[in-house]
Each structure stands twice: as structure tokens, then as C-alpha cells.
mmCIF file of C-alpha atoms in Angstrom:
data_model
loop_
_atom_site.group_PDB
_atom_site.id
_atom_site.type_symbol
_atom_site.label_atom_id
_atom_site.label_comp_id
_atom_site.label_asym_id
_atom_site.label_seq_id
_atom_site.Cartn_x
_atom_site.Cartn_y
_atom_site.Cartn_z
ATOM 1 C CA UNK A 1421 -50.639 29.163 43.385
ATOM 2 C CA UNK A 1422 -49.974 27.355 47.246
ATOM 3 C CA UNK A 1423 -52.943 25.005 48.210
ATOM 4 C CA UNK A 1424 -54.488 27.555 50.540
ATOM 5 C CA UNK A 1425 -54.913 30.361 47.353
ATOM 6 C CA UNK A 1426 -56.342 27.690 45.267
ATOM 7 C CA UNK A 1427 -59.097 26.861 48.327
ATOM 8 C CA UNK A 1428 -59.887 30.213 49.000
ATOM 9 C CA UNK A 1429 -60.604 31.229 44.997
ATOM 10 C CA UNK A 1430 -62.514 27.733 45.055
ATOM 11 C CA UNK A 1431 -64.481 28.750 48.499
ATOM 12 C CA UNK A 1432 -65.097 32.142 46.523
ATOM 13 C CA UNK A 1433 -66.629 30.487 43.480
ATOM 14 C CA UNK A 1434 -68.304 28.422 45.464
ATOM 15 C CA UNK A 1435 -70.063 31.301 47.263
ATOM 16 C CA UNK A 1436 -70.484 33.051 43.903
ATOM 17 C CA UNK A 1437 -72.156 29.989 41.927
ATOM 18 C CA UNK A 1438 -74.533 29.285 45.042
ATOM 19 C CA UNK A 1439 -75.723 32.537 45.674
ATOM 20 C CA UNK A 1440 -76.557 33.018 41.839
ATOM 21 C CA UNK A 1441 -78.529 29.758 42.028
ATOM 22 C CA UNK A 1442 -80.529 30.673 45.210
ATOM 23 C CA UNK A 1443 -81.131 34.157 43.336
ATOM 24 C CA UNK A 1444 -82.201 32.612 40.117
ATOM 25 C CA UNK A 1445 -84.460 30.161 41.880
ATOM 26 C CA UNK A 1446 -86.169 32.770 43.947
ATOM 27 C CA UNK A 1447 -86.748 35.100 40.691
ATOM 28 C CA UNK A 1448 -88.121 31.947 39.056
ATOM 29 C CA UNK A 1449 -90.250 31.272 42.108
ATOM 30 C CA UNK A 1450 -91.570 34.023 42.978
ATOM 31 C CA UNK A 1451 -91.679 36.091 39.085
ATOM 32 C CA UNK A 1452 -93.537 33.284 38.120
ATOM 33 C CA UNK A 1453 -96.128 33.595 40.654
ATOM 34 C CA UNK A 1454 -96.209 37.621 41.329
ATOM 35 C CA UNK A 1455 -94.902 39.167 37.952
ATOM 36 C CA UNK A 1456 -95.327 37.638 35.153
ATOM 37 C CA UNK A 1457 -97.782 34.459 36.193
ATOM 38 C CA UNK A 1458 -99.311 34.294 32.313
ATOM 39 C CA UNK A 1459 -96.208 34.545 30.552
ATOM 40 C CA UNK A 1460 -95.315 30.967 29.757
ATOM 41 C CA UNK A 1461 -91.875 31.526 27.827
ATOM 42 C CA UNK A 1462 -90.485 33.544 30.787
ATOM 43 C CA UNK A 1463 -90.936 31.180 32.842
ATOM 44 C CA UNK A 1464 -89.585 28.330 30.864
ATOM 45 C CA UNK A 1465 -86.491 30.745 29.983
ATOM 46 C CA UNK A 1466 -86.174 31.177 34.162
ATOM 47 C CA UNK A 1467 -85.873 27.204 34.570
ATOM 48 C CA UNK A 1468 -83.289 27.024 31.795
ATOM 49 C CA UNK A 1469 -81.246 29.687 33.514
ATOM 50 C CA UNK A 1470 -81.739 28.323 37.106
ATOM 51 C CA UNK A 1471 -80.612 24.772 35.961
ATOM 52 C CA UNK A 1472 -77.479 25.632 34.212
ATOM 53 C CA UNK A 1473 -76.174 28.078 36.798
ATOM 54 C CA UNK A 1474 -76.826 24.980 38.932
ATOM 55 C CA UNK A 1475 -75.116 23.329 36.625
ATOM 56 C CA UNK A 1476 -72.297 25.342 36.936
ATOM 57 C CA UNK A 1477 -72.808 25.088 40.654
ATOM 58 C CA UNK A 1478 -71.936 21.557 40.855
ATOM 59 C CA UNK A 1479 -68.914 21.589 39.055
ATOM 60 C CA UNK A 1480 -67.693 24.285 41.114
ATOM 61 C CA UNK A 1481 -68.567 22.416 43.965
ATOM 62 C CA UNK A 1482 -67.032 18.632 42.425
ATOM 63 C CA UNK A 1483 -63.576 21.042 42.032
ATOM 64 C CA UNK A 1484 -63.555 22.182 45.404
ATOM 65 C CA UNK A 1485 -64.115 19.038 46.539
ATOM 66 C CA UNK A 1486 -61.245 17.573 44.156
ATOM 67 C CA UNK A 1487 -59.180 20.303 45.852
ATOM 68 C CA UNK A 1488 -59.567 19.056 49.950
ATOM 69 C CA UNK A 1489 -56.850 17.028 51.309
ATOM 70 C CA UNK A 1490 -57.988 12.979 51.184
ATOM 71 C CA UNK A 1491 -59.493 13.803 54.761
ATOM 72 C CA UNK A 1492 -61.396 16.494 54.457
ATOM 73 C CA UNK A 1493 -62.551 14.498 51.151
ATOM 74 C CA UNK A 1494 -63.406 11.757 53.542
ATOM 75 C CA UNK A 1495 -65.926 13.859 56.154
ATOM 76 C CA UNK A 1496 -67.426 15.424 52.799
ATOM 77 C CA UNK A 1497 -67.643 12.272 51.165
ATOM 78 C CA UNK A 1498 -69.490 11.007 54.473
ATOM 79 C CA UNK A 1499 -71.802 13.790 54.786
ATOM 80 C CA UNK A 1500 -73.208 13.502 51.432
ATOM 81 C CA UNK A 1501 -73.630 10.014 51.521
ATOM 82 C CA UNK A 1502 -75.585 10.590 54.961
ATOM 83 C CA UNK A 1503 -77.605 13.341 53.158
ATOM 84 C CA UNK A 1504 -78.885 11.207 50.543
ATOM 85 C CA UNK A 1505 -79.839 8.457 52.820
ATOM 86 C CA UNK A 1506 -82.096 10.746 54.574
ATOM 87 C CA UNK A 1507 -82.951 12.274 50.977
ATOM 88 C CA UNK A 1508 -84.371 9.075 49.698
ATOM 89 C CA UNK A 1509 -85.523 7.847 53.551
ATOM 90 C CA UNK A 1510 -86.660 10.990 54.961
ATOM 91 C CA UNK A 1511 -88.534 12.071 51.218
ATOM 92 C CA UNK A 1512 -90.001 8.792 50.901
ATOM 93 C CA UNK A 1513 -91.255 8.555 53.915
ATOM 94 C CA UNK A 1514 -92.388 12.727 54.526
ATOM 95 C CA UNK A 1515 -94.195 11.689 50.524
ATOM 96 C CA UNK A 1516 -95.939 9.178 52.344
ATOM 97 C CA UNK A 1517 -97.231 10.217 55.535
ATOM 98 C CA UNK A 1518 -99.112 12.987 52.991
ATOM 99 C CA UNK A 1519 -100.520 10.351 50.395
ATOM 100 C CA UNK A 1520 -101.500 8.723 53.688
ATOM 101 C CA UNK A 1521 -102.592 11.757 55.363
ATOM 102 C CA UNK A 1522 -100.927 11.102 58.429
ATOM 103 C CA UNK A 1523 -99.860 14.465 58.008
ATOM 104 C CA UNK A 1524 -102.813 17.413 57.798
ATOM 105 C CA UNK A 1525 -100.614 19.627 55.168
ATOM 106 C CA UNK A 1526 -99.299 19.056 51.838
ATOM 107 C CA UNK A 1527 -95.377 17.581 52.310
ATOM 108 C CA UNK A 1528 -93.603 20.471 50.632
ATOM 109 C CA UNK A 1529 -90.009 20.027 48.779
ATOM 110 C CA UNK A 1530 -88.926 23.292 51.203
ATOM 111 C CA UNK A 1531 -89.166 21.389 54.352
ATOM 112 C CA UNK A 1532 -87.022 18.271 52.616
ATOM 113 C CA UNK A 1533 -84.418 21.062 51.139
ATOM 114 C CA UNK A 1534 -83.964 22.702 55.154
ATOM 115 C CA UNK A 1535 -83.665 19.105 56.709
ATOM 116 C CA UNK A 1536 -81.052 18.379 53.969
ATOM 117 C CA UNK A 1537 -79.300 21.108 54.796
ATOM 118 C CA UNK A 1538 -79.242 20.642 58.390
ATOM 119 C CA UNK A 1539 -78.214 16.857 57.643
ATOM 120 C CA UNK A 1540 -75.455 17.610 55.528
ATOM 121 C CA UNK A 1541 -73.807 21.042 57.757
ATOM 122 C CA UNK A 1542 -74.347 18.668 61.470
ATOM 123 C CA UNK A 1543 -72.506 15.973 59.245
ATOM 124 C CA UNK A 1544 -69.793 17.516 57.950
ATOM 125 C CA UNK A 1545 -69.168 19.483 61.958
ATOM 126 C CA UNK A 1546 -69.677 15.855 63.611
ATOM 127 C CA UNK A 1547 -67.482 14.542 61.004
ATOM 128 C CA UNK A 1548 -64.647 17.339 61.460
ATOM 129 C CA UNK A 1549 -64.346 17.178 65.211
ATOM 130 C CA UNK A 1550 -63.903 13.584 64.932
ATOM 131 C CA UNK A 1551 -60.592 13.368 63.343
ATOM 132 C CA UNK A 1552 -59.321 16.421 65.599
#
């Protein structure tokens, strides 16, 4: 299999593997709260499920990384290392300013999970275009 097949059935897995985590998180989510709120073994049976397909998710995604050329390894490598700075920064410091009240809401884990993934996609763009 050339280098390109082996990315694109990696990509593909990839997809697959994320997709059934977002699904399984969202029937976990939102079954818990609208289905079956009293059913206490569902729900714990839910979680299992969610973590080990993201579980599976990761190693999908450490392979596919394992795959990339050493530069595309490189802007990946980057991104997630700028991702977790503002992780730990930005989560810390979001935590805060609601313990503190500096904020009126409650700091949700939703708002850290979008700016994450914002973080890590303008990351990995800024980091391609600069070794064009």
C-alpha cells in the first residue's frame, strides 16, 4: 500500500472513530438527561462506551500521526503542544474567573472544548503555511 493509500484509510478511520465518539457522547449527554434520567446503570454503561471508543479514538489518531512525514509531524506536534498550553492556561484561568465570579455564568467545559478546537485547527493552518 503507497503512503498516500495508507493516509487516506488512516484519514477515514480517523473520521470514523471521531464521529462515533461525538455520537456516543451526545447519546450519553443528552439520554441521560431526556430519556432515561433515573436509570443509573444506563448511564454508567454510556460512559464506559463513550470512553473506550475514545479510546480507540486516540490510537487511531497516535497512528495517523505515526504515519505524517517528520514535517507534517512537526506542525502537529506544535499544535498540540500549543493546545495544551492554553488547556491548562486558558482552563485554569476561565475555572477561576468563576470561583472568583468575575464571570456572571458558570465556566462550562463546552466553551474550553470550542476554544481548544479553534486553538489546535488555527495552529496546525498557521503552522502549514509556514513551511510552504
Amino acid at each position: 500500500m503507497s503512503r498516500k493509500q495508507q493516509l487516506k484509510k488512516l484519514t477515514t478511520q480517523l473520521a470514523l472513530w471521531t464521529s462515533l465518539w461525538v455520537i456516543s457522547t451526545a447519546v450519553a449527554t443528552f439520554g441521560s438527561l431526556l430519556v432515561w434520567p433515573e436509570h443509573y446503570a444506563v448511564k454508567v454503561v454510556l460512559l464506559l462506551i463513550n470512553i473506550t471508543i475514545g479510546a480507540v479514538m486516540i490510537n487511531v489518531n497516535r497512528r495517523y500521526i505515526l504515519a505524517l512525514d517528520e514535517l507534517q509531524q512537526k506542525v502537529f506536534l506544535q499544535a498540540m503542544g500549543i493546545t495544551l498550553g492554553v488547556a491548562v492556561i486558558g482552563g485554569i484561568t476561565y475555572s477561576l474567573a468563576d470561583i472568583t465570579d468575575v464571570i456572571s455564568g458558570d465556566a462550562e467545559i463546552s466553551v474550553l472544548i470550542m476554544a481548544l478546537g479553534i486553538t489546535y485547527l488555527i495552529s496546525i493552518f498557521v503552522g502549514m503555511r509556514s513551511y510552504r
